[in-house]
PDB file of C-alpha atoms in Angstrom:
ATOM      1  CA  MET Q   1       8.669 -51.207 190.047  1.00 42.00           C
ATOM      2  CA  HIS Q   2       7.131 -47.739 189.888  1.00 45.00           C
ATOM      3  CA  GLY Q   3       5.391 -46.574 186.738  1.00 42.00           C
ATOM      4  CA  SER Q   4       4.952 -48.171 183.362  1.00 41.00           C
ATOM      5  CA  ILE Q   5       7.926 -49.404 181.370  1.00 45.00           C
ATOM      6  CA  PRO Q   6       8.510 -47.769 177.960  1.00 49.00           C
ATOM      7  CA  THR Q   7       8.276 -50.432 175.286  1.00 45.00           C
ATOM      8  CA  GLY Q   8      11.772 -49.656 174.016  1.00 44.00           C
ATOM      9  CA  TYR Q   9      13.143 -50.971 177.317  1.00 49.00           C
ATOM     10  CA  MET Q  10      11.272 -54.270 177.353  1.00 49.00           C
ATOM     11  CA  TYR Q  11      14.074 -56.294 175.783  1.00 46.00           C
ATOM     12  CA  VAL Q  12      16.508 -55.196 178.508  1.00 50.00           C
ATOM     13  CA  ILE Q  13      14.055 -56.341 181.195  1.00 50.00           C
ATOM     14  CA  ILE Q  14      13.331 -59.698 179.553  1.00 52.00           C
ATOM     15  CA  LYS Q  15      17.061 -60.297 179.034  1.00 50.00           C
ATOM     16  CA  GLY Q  16      17.642 -59.642 182.723  1.00 52.00           C
ATOM     17  CA  CYS Q  17      14.980 -62.166 183.733  1.00 53.00           C
ATOM     18  CA  LEU Q  18      16.416 -64.834 181.460  1.00 52.00           C
ATOM     19  CA  ASN Q  19      19.962 -64.253 182.712  1.00 53.00           C
ATOM     20  CA  PHE Q  20      18.714 -64.583 186.306  1.00 50.00           C
ATOM     21  CA  ALA Q  21      17.083 -67.890 185.333  1.00 52.00           C
ATOM     22  CA  ARG Q  22      20.496 -69.331 184.470  1.00 52.00           C
ATOM     23  CA  HIS Q  23      21.083 -69.860 188.173  1.00 51.00           C
ATOM     24  CA  MET Q  24      17.951 -72.027 188.606  1.00 53.00           C
ATOM     25  CA  ASP Q  25      17.513 -75.718 187.922  1.00 55.00           C
ATOM     26  CA  ASN Q  26      16.003 -76.738 184.564  1.00 57.00           C
ATOM     27  CA  LYS Q  27      12.517 -77.461 185.892  1.00 52.00           C
ATOM     28  CA  ILE Q  28      12.140 -74.077 187.590  1.00 53.00           C
ATOM     29  CA  LYS Q  29      13.777 -72.384 184.602  1.00 53.00           C
ATOM     30  CA  LYS Q  30      11.083 -73.751 182.267  1.00 55.00           C
ATOM     31  CA  LEU Q  31       8.324 -72.631 184.624  1.00 54.00           C
ATOM     32  CA  LEU Q  32       9.775 -69.140 184.899  1.00 54.00           C
ATOM     33  CA  PHE Q  33      10.139 -68.843 181.134  1.00 54.00           C
ATOM     34  CA  LYS Q  34       6.531 -69.905 180.549  1.00 53.00           C
ATOM     35  CA  GLN Q  35       5.268 -67.449 183.137  1.00 52.00           C
ATOM     36  CA  LEU Q  36       7.382 -64.651 181.644  1.00 52.00           C
ATOM     37  CA  LEU Q  37       5.952 -65.439 178.217  1.00 50.00           C
ATOM     38  CA  LYS Q  38       2.388 -65.422 179.588  1.00 49.00           C
ATOM     39  CA  VAL Q  39       2.882 -62.071 181.305  1.00 48.00           C
ATOM     40  CA  PHE Q  40       4.387 -60.610 178.155  1.00 47.00           C
ATOM     41  CA  LEU Q  41       1.460 -61.808 176.037  1.00 46.00           C
ATOM     42  CA  LEU Q  42      -1.105 -60.520 178.514  1.00 47.00           C
ATOM     43  CA  LEU Q  43       0.506 -57.100 178.543  1.00 46.00           C
ATOM     44  CA  PHE Q  44       0.683 -56.680 174.810  1.00 44.00           C
ATOM     45  CA  THR Q  45      -1.945 -58.847 173.099  1.00 45.00           C
ATOM     46  CA  SER Q  46      -4.720 -56.299 173.577  1.00 45.00           C
ATOM     47  CA  THR Q  47      -2.747 -53.556 171.792  1.00 46.00           C
ATOM     48  CA  LEU Q  48      -0.863 -55.477 169.131  1.00 45.00           C
ATOM     49  CA  TYR Q  49      -3.445 -54.610 166.482  1.00 47.00           C
ATOM     50  CA  ALA Q  50      -3.139 -50.888 167.160  1.00 50.00           C
ATOM     51  CA  GLN Q  51       0.611 -50.528 167.750  1.00 59.00           C
ATOM     52  CA  ARG Q  52       3.855 -51.981 166.527  1.00 65.00           C
ATOM     53  CA  TYR Q  53       6.729 -52.678 168.907  1.00 65.00           C
ATOM     54  CA  ASN Q  54      10.391 -52.685 168.077  1.00 74.00           C
ATOM     55  CA  PHE Q  55      13.026 -54.498 170.136  1.00 74.00           C
ATOM     56  CA  GLN Q  56      16.695 -53.667 170.203  1.00 76.00           C
ATOM     57  CA  HIS Q  57      19.482 -55.835 171.549  1.00 75.00           C
ATOM     58  CA  TYR Q  58      21.898 -54.123 173.948  1.00 77.00           C
ATOM     59  CA  ASP Q  59      25.207 -55.699 174.949  1.00 79.00           C
ATOM     60  CA  LEU Q  60      28.781 -54.821 175.874  1.00 82.00           C
ATOM     61  CA  THR Q  61      29.315 -52.992 172.597  1.00 78.00           C
ATOM     62  CA  ASN Q  62      26.531 -50.566 173.540  1.00 80.00           C
ATOM     63  CA  GLY Q  63      28.045 -49.747 176.927  1.00 73.00           C
ATOM     64  CA  LEU Q  64      26.556 -52.429 179.179  1.00 81.00           C
ATOM     65  CA  SER Q  65      29.289 -53.151 181.715  1.00 80.00           C
ATOM     66  CA  GLN Q  66      28.500 -56.876 182.011  1.00 80.00           C
ATOM     67  CA  SER Q  67      26.043 -59.153 180.205  1.00 82.00           C
ATOM     68  CA  GLN Q  68      24.588 -61.041 183.193  1.00 85.00           C
ATOM     69  CA  VAL Q  69      21.817 -58.668 184.281  1.00 88.00           C
ATOM     70  CA  MET Q  70      20.448 -59.821 187.642  1.00 89.00           C
ATOM     71  CA  ALA Q  71      17.745 -57.236 188.409  1.00 91.00           C
ATOM     72  CA  VAL Q  72      16.059 -54.211 186.854  1.00 92.00           C
ATOM     73  CA  CYS Q  73      14.165 -51.162 188.110  1.00 93.00           C
ATOM     74  CA  GLN Q  74      12.977 -47.807 186.786  1.00 94.00           C
ATOM     75  CA  ASP Q  75      13.577 -44.408 188.395  1.00 92.00           C
ATOM     76  CA  LYS Q  76      11.274 -41.363 188.444  1.00 91.00           C
ATOM     77  CA  GLU Q  77      12.971 -40.030 185.312  1.00 91.00           C
ATOM     78  CA  LYS Q  78      11.989 -43.249 183.452  1.00 92.00           C
ATOM     79  CA  GLN Q  79      15.608 -44.375 183.306  1.00 93.00           C
ATOM     80  CA  ILE Q  80      16.310 -48.094 183.618  1.00 93.00           C
ATOM     81  CA  TRP Q  81      18.794 -49.279 186.260  1.00 94.00           C
ATOM     82  CA  LEU Q  82      20.416 -52.695 185.961  1.00 92.00           C
ATOM     83  CA  SER Q  83      22.484 -54.632 188.489  1.00 91.00           C
ATOM     84  CA  ASN Q  84      25.039 -57.109 187.167  1.00 89.00           C
ATOM     85  CA  PHE Q  85      28.466 -58.604 187.825  1.00 90.00           C
ATOM     86  CA  GLY Q  86      30.255 -55.582 186.432  1.00 90.00           C
ATOM     87  CA  GLY Q  87      28.662 -52.993 188.707  1.00 90.00           C
ATOM     88  CA  ILE Q  88      25.544 -50.927 187.975  1.00 92.00           C
ATOM     89  CA  ASN Q  89      24.255 -49.503 184.693  1.00 92.00           C
ATOM     90  CA  CYS Q  90      21.769 -46.682 184.153  1.00 92.00           C
ATOM     91  CA  PHE Q  91      20.116 -46.559 180.728  1.00 92.00           C
ATOM     92  CA  ASP Q  92      18.514 -43.254 179.677  1.00 92.00           C
ATOM     93  CA  GLY Q  93      17.105 -44.576 176.424  1.00 88.00           C
ATOM     94  CA  LYS Q  94      20.185 -43.688 174.386  1.00 88.00           C
ATOM     95  CA  LYS Q  95      23.284 -44.665 176.340  1.00 90.00           C
ATOM     96  CA  PHE Q  96      24.458 -46.588 179.405  1.00 91.00           C
ATOM     97  CA  ASN Q  97      26.160 -44.891 182.339  1.00 92.00           C
ATOM     98  CA  SER Q  98      28.274 -47.298 184.389  1.00 93.00           C
ATOM     99  CA  TYR Q  99      29.178 -47.354 188.096  1.00 93.00           C
ATOM    100  CA  SER Q 100      31.749 -49.666 189.669  1.00 93.00           C
ATOM    101  CA  LEU Q 101      34.306 -49.986 192.463  1.00 93.00           C
ATOM    102  CA  GLU Q 102      36.093 -46.930 191.119  1.00 93.00           C
ATOM    103  CA  ASP Q 103      32.960 -44.846 191.699  1.00 94.00           C
ATOM    104  CA  GLY Q 104      32.494 -45.975 195.294  1.00 94.00           C
ATOM    105  CA  LEU Q 105      30.593 -49.268 195.089  1.00 93.00           C
ATOM    106  CA  PRO Q 106      31.724 -51.837 197.689  1.00 91.00           C
ATOM    107  CA  SER Q 107      31.597 -54.581 195.042  1.00 91.00           C
ATOM    108  CA  ASN Q 108      31.033 -55.042 191.326  1.00 91.00           C
ATOM    109  CA  SER Q 109      28.873 -58.132 191.941  1.00 91.00           C
ATOM    110  CA  ASN Q 110      25.288 -56.964 192.457  1.00 90.00           C
ATOM    111  CA  PHE Q 111      22.149 -59.093 192.628  1.00 92.00           C
ATOM    112  CA  ALA Q 112      19.193 -56.868 193.588  1.00 94.00           C
ATOM    113  CA  ILE Q 113      17.960 -53.355 192.873  1.00 95.00           C
ATOM    114  CA  THR Q 114      14.919 -51.224 193.721  1.00 95.00           C
ATOM    115  CA  ARG Q 115      13.695 -47.640 194.023  1.00 95.00           C
ATOM    116  CA  ASP Q 116      12.415 -46.039 197.221  1.00 95.00           C
ATOM    117  CA  ASN Q 117       9.572 -43.569 197.744  1.00 90.00           C
ATOM    118  CA  ASN Q 118      11.942 -40.608 197.366  1.00 92.00           C
ATOM    119  CA  GLY Q 119      13.411 -41.765 194.075  1.00 93.00           C
ATOM    120  CA  ASN Q 120      16.686 -43.111 195.468  1.00 96.00           C
ATOM    121  CA  ILE Q 121      18.059 -46.296 193.905  1.00 96.00           C
ATOM    122  CA  TRP Q 122      19.060 -49.120 196.275  1.00 97.00           C
ATOM    123  CA  LEU Q 123      21.155 -52.112 195.351  1.00 95.00           C
ATOM    124  CA  GLY Q 124      22.228 -55.263 197.127  1.00 94.00           C
ATOM    125  CA  GLY Q 125      25.505 -56.915 196.290  1.00 92.00           C
ATOM    126  CA  SER Q 126      28.162 -59.280 197.524  1.00 90.00           C
ATOM    127  CA  LYS Q 127      29.360 -56.806 200.155  1.00 89.00           C
ATOM    128  CA  GLY Q 128      26.206 -55.184 201.430  1.00 90.00           C
ATOM    129  CA  LEU Q 129      23.759 -52.382 200.678  1.00 95.00           C
ATOM    130  CA  THR Q 130      24.295 -49.243 198.590  1.00 95.00           C
ATOM    131  CA  ALA Q 131      22.100 -46.231 197.806  1.00 96.00           C
ATOM    132  CA  PHE Q 132      22.330 -43.821 194.863  1.00 95.00           C
ATOM    133  CA  THR Q 133      21.062 -40.493 196.244  1.00 93.00           C
ATOM    134  CA  SER Q 134      21.161 -36.810 195.351  1.00 89.00           C
ATOM    135  CA  LYS Q 135      24.160 -36.596 197.716  1.00 90.00           C
ATOM    136  CA  GLY Q 136      26.023 -39.366 195.917  1.00 93.00           C
ATOM    137  CA  ILE Q 137      26.714 -43.057 196.560  1.00 95.00           C
ATOM    138  CA  ILE Q 138      26.224 -44.182 200.177  1.00 96.00           C
ATOM    139  CA  ASN Q 139      27.210 -47.636 201.479  1.00 95.00           C
ATOM    140  CA  TYR Q 140      25.603 -49.209 204.546  1.00 93.00           C
ATOM    141  CA  LYS Q 141      27.139 -51.800 206.851  1.00 88.00           C
ATOM    142  CA  PHE Q 142      25.731 -54.703 208.852  1.00 89.00           C
ATOM    143  CA  LYS Q 143      25.521 -54.037 212.583  1.00 86.00           C
ATOM    144  CA  ASP Q 144      26.440 -57.620 213.462  1.00 80.00           C
ATOM    145  CA  LYS Q 145      29.050 -59.856 211.909  1.00 74.00           C
ATOM    146  CA  VAL Q 146      27.651 -62.146 209.224  1.00 66.00           C
ATOM    147  CA  ASN Q 147      29.443 -64.870 207.310  1.00 64.00           C
ATOM    148  CA  THR Q 148      27.719 -64.022 204.045  1.00 60.00           C
ATOM    149  CA  ARG Q 149      27.028 -60.424 203.131  1.00 71.00           C
ATOM    150  CA  SER Q 150      25.535 -61.036 199.686  1.00 90.00           C
ATOM    151  CA  ILE Q 151      22.119 -59.384 199.457  1.00 94.00           C
ATOM    152  CA  MET Q 152      19.805 -61.260 197.083  1.00 94.00           C
ATOM    153  CA  GLN Q 153      16.662 -59.119 197.472  1.00 95.00           C
ATOM    154  CA  VAL Q 154      16.104 -55.511 198.513  1.00 96.00           C
ATOM    155  CA  LEU Q 155      12.676 -53.851 198.952  1.00 97.00           C
ATOM    156  CA  CYS Q 156      11.236 -50.555 200.111  1.00 97.00           C
ATOM    157  CA  ASP Q 157       7.861 -50.776 201.858  1.00 96.00           C
ATOM    158  CA  LYS Q 158       5.083 -48.144 201.911  1.00 95.00           C
ATOM    159  CA  ASN Q 159       6.659 -46.459 204.956  1.00 95.00           C
ATOM    160  CA  GLY Q 160       9.999 -46.031 203.202  1.00 95.00           C
ATOM    161  CA  VAL Q 161      11.695 -48.766 205.234  1.00 96.00           C
ATOM    162  CA  ILE Q 162      14.461 -50.642 203.408  1.00 97.00           C
ATOM    163  CA  TRP Q 163      14.560 -54.450 203.782  1.00 97.00           C
ATOM    164  CA  ALA Q 164      17.311 -56.807 202.605  1.00 97.00           C
ATOM    165  CA  LEU Q 165      17.311 -60.584 202.304  1.00 96.00           C
ATOM    166  CA  VAL Q 166      20.799 -62.049 202.601  1.00 93.00           C
ATOM    167  CA  LEU Q 167      22.112 -65.224 200.970  1.00 88.00           C
ATOM    168  CA  ASN Q 168      22.185 -67.050 204.298  1.00 84.00           C
ATOM    169  CA  SER Q 169      18.348 -66.675 204.443  1.00 91.00           C
ATOM    170  CA  LYS Q 170      18.344 -63.928 207.052  1.00 93.00           C
ATOM    171  CA  LEU Q 171      16.279 -60.755 206.870  1.00 95.00           C
ATOM    172  CA  TYR Q 172      17.736 -57.333 207.648  1.00 95.00           C
ATOM    173  CA  LYS Q 173      16.160 -53.918 208.149  1.00 96.00           C
ATOM    174  CA  LEU Q 174      17.931 -50.591 207.709  1.00 96.00           C
ATOM    175  CA  VAL Q 175      17.737 -48.778 211.054  1.00 96.00           C
ATOM    176  CA  ASN Q 176      19.805 -45.674 211.860  1.00 94.00           C
ATOM    177  CA  ASN Q 177      22.005 -46.317 208.824  1.00 93.00           C
ATOM    178  CA  GLN Q 178      22.817 -49.892 209.881  1.00 93.00           C
ATOM    179  CA  LEU Q 179      21.479 -53.238 208.691  1.00 94.00           C
ATOM    180  CA  ILE Q 180      19.970 -55.001 211.698  1.00 93.00           C
ATOM    181  CA  ALA Q 181      18.865 -58.661 211.697  1.00 92.00           C
ATOM    182  CA  GLN Q 182      15.117 -59.234 212.046  1.00 94.00           C
ATOM    183  CA  GLN Q 183      13.389 -62.136 213.776  1.00 93.00           C
ATOM    184  CA  ILE Q 184       9.964 -63.200 212.526  1.00 96.00           C
ATOM    185  CA  VAL Q 185       9.322 -66.450 214.414  1.00 94.00           C
ATOM    186  CA  SER Q 186      12.700 -67.344 215.890  1.00 92.00           C
ATOM    187  CA  LYS Q 187      16.395 -66.660 215.416  1.00 88.00           C
ATOM    188  CA  ASP Q 188      16.575 -69.833 213.323  1.00 91.00           C
ATOM    189  CA  ASP Q 189      14.157 -68.508 210.686  1.00 93.00           C
ATOM    190  CA  MET Q 190      15.118 -69.639 207.179  1.00 96.00           C
ATOM    191  CA  ILE Q 191      13.626 -66.864 205.067  1.00 97.00           C
ATOM    192  CA  THR Q 192      13.588 -67.829 201.400  1.00 96.00           C
ATOM    193  CA  SER Q 193      11.897 -64.838 199.746  1.00 96.00           C
ATOM    194  CA  ILE Q 194      10.352 -61.433 200.472  1.00 97.00           C
ATOM    195  CA  ALA Q 195       7.683 -59.432 198.627  1.00 96.00           C
ATOM    196  CA  LEU Q 196       5.327 -56.468 198.922  1.00 95.00           C
ATOM    197  CA  ASP Q 197       1.577 -56.665 198.491  1.00 93.00           C
ATOM    198  CA  LYS Q 198      -0.357 -54.091 196.430  1.00 90.00           C
ATOM    199  CA  ASN Q 199      -0.561 -51.812 199.473  1.00 91.00           C
ATOM    200  CA  GLY Q 200       3.202 -51.841 199.949  1.00 93.00           C
ATOM    201  CA  ASP Q 201       3.125 -53.985 203.097  1.00 95.00           C
ATOM    202  CA  MET Q 202       6.025 -56.330 203.783  1.00 96.00           C
ATOM    203  CA  HIS Q 203       5.751 -60.143 203.575  1.00 97.00           C
ATOM    204  CA  ALA Q 204       8.263 -62.966 203.992  1.00 97.00           C
ATOM    205  CA  ALA Q 205       8.289 -66.693 203.223  1.00 97.00           C
ATOM    206  CA  ILE Q 206       9.818 -68.979 205.868  1.00 97.00           C
ATOM    207  CA  TYR Q 207      10.812 -72.534 205.012  1.00 95.00           C
ATOM    208  CA  LYS Q 208       8.692 -75.198 206.747  1.00 93.00           C
ATOM    209  CA  SER Q 209       6.361 -72.534 208.102  1.00 95.00           C
ATOM    210  CA  GLY Q 210       4.559 -70.296 205.600  1.00 95.00           C
ATOM    211  CA  ILE Q 211       4.134 -66.725 204.394  1.00 96.00           C
ATOM    212  CA  TYR Q 212       4.037 -63.991 207.039  1.00 97.00           C
ATOM    213  CA  GLY Q 213       2.831 -60.407 206.793  1.00 96.00           C
ATOM    214  CA  LEU Q 214       3.945 -57.403 208.827  1.00 96.00           C
ATOM    215  CA  ASP Q 215       1.359 -55.016 210.297  1.00 93.00           C
ATOM    216  CA  LYS Q 216       1.386 -52.436 213.087  1.00 91.00           C
ATOM    217  CA  THR Q 217       1.383 -55.147 215.760  1.00 93.00           C
ATOM    218  CA  GLY Q 218       4.113 -57.325 214.257  1.00 95.00           C
ATOM    219  CA  TRP Q 219       4.518 -60.369 212.035  1.00 97.00           C
ATOM    220  CA  LYS Q 220       1.507 -62.670 211.505  1.00 96.00           C
ATOM    221  CA  LEU Q 221       1.129 -65.946 209.623  1.00 96.00           C
ATOM    222  CA  ASN Q 222      -1.002 -65.372 206.518  1.00 94.00           C
ATOM    223  CA  VAL Q 223      -0.678 -68.716 204.746  1.00 94.00           C
ATOM    224  CA  ASN Q 224       0.451 -71.971 206.346  1.00 94.00           C
ATOM    225  CA  ILE Q 225       2.741 -73.700 203.827  1.00 92.00           C
ATOM    226  CA  LYS Q 226       5.121 -76.180 205.421  1.00 91.00           C
ATOM    227  CA  GLN Q 227       5.761 -78.554 202.527  1.00 89.00           C
ATOM    228  CA  HIS Q 228       7.300 -76.031 200.113  1.00 93.00           C
ATOM    229  CA  TYR Q 229      10.601 -74.199 199.782  1.00 94.00           C
ATOM    230  CA  ILE Q 230       9.272 -70.967 198.267  1.00 95.00           C
ATOM    231  CA  LYS Q 231      11.823 -69.448 195.897  1.00 93.00           C
ATOM    232  CA  LYS Q 232       9.746 -66.499 194.706  1.00 93.00           C
ATOM    233  CA  PHE Q 233       6.239 -65.243 195.423  1.00 94.00           C
ATOM    234  CA  LEU Q 234       4.023 -62.327 194.436  1.00 92.00           C
ATOM    235  CA  PHE Q 235       0.517 -61.104 195.163  1.00 92.00           C
ATOM    236  CA  SER Q 236      -2.257 -61.280 192.575  1.00 85.00           C
ATOM    237  CA  ASP Q 237      -3.653 -57.971 191.311  1.00 81.00           C
ATOM    238  CA  GLN Q 238      -6.955 -59.639 190.508  1.00 77.00           C
ATOM    239  CA  SER Q 239      -7.808 -61.297 193.817  1.00 79.00           C
ATOM    240  CA  SER Q 240      -7.044 -59.813 197.240  1.00 82.00           C
ATOM    241  CA  GLY Q 241      -4.973 -62.117 199.440  1.00 85.00           C
ATOM    242  CA  THR Q 242      -4.110 -64.505 196.604  1.00 92.00           C
ATOM    243  CA  ILE Q 243      -0.445 -65.396 196.254  1.00 94.00           C
ATOM    244  CA  ASN Q 244       1.406 -67.039 193.368  1.00 93.00           C
ATOM    245  CA  PHE Q 245       4.698 -68.746 194.184  1.00 94.00           C
ATOM    246  CA  ILE Q 246       7.411 -70.933 192.671  1.00 93.00           C
ATOM    247  CA  SER Q 247       8.808 -73.827 194.678  1.00 92.00           C
ATOM    248  CA  GLU Q 248      10.853 -76.907 193.823  1.00 89.00           C
ATOM    249  CA  GLN Q 249       7.545 -78.697 193.186  1.00 91.00           C
ATOM    250  CA  GLY Q 250       6.396 -76.204 190.548  1.00 92.00           C
ATOM    251  CA  LEU Q 251       4.125 -73.165 190.268  1.00 93.00           C
ATOM    252  CA  PHE Q 252       1.313 -72.701 192.823  1.00 94.00           C
ATOM    253  CA  GLN Q 253      -1.469 -70.363 193.844  1.00 93.00           C
ATOM    254  CA  CYS Q 254      -2.746 -70.000 197.395  1.00 93.00           C
ATOM    255  CA  ASN Q 255      -4.501 -67.918 200.002  1.00 91.00           C
ATOM    256  CA  ALA Q 256      -5.450 -68.514 203.634  1.00 89.00           C
ATOM    257  CA  ASN Q 257      -7.985 -71.177 202.643  1.00 91.00           C
ATOM    258  CA  TYR Q 258      -6.566 -73.128 199.705  1.00 91.00           C
ATOM    259  CA  LEU Q 259      -3.442 -74.254 197.875  1.00 93.00           C
ATOM    260  CA  LYS Q 260      -3.433 -75.453 194.274  1.00 93.00           C
ATOM    261  CA  LYS Q 261      -0.838 -76.241 191.652  1.00 93.00           C
ATOM    262  CA  ILE Q 262      -0.961 -74.305 188.396  1.00 89.00           C
ATOM    263  CA  THR Q 263      -0.561 -76.474 185.316  1.00 85.00           C
ATOM    264  CA  LEU Q 264       0.815 -74.622 182.339  1.00 76.00           C
ATOM    265  CA  PRO Q 265      -0.068 -75.663 178.779  1.00 70.00           C
TER     266      PRO Q 265
END
C-alpha cells in the first residue's frame, strides 16, 4: 500500500482483514487476529497520549455494496478502494462509489486489489484481471485456457509489472495486455503466495520448495522451506532478508540461515 492511511479509514481496513479471515481455519484465524492486534498497537501506542482516534462503522446502509471486504488499497488521492463480493467500492472519506458488472467489471466477486506506480487500481476477481485507469475500466484475458480464473493476489513490482496469483496456485504476468503463465522451477510449481520486498522486488512461495526471489538473471531460491505450506508471507522492515510467514503449523520467522516459530502471548 502506498502512503499512510488516514486514521478515519482504519476501521474499514481492519474489517476487511477480519472478513478475509473467515475463510481460514480457526487456528490460523486466531494467529492472524493476534498479529493484526499487535500491528495495530505498535502503530498507535506511541501517539495515544497525544491524539484521540475515532472509529466509525460503515456497512450497506452507508453505501458499501457488500459486507465481505476481501482486500483494501489506497490511491494517490488518499481514497480507499475495497474489493468484495458485490463489486468494487471507492471511499473518498464521505461516501462510497460502487462499480459492478453494469459498469464493465467481468465479475462482481473480487478477491484482490492493488495500486500501480502510475496510480491505476488493479483488481483480481473470479473472471480475471481488471484495471481502473484514466481511460476507464479495462479487462485483461488469460493467454492460455485455465480451469480456474479466480485471481487471489495481484501485485505491481518496482518496474511496474503486474503479477497475478490464481486459485489453482499458478503465477501469471501481464505481458502485451495478456496474462501469461510463469514458470519458476517447473511447470508443476504450486505457488501458494506472492509478496514484494521493501525494494519492490517480486518473491513467490512454492510448496515443498521455499521462497524464491526474482532478479535481473531470473528466479533464485532465497529460503529453503520444504516442510511448510506458506499461506502468507511478508518481509520485515527491521531486518533485511528476514521473512515472517503463516503456515498450517503457525507463525514463523526466517531468513537464509534460520527458521523459528513465533510464540504469541
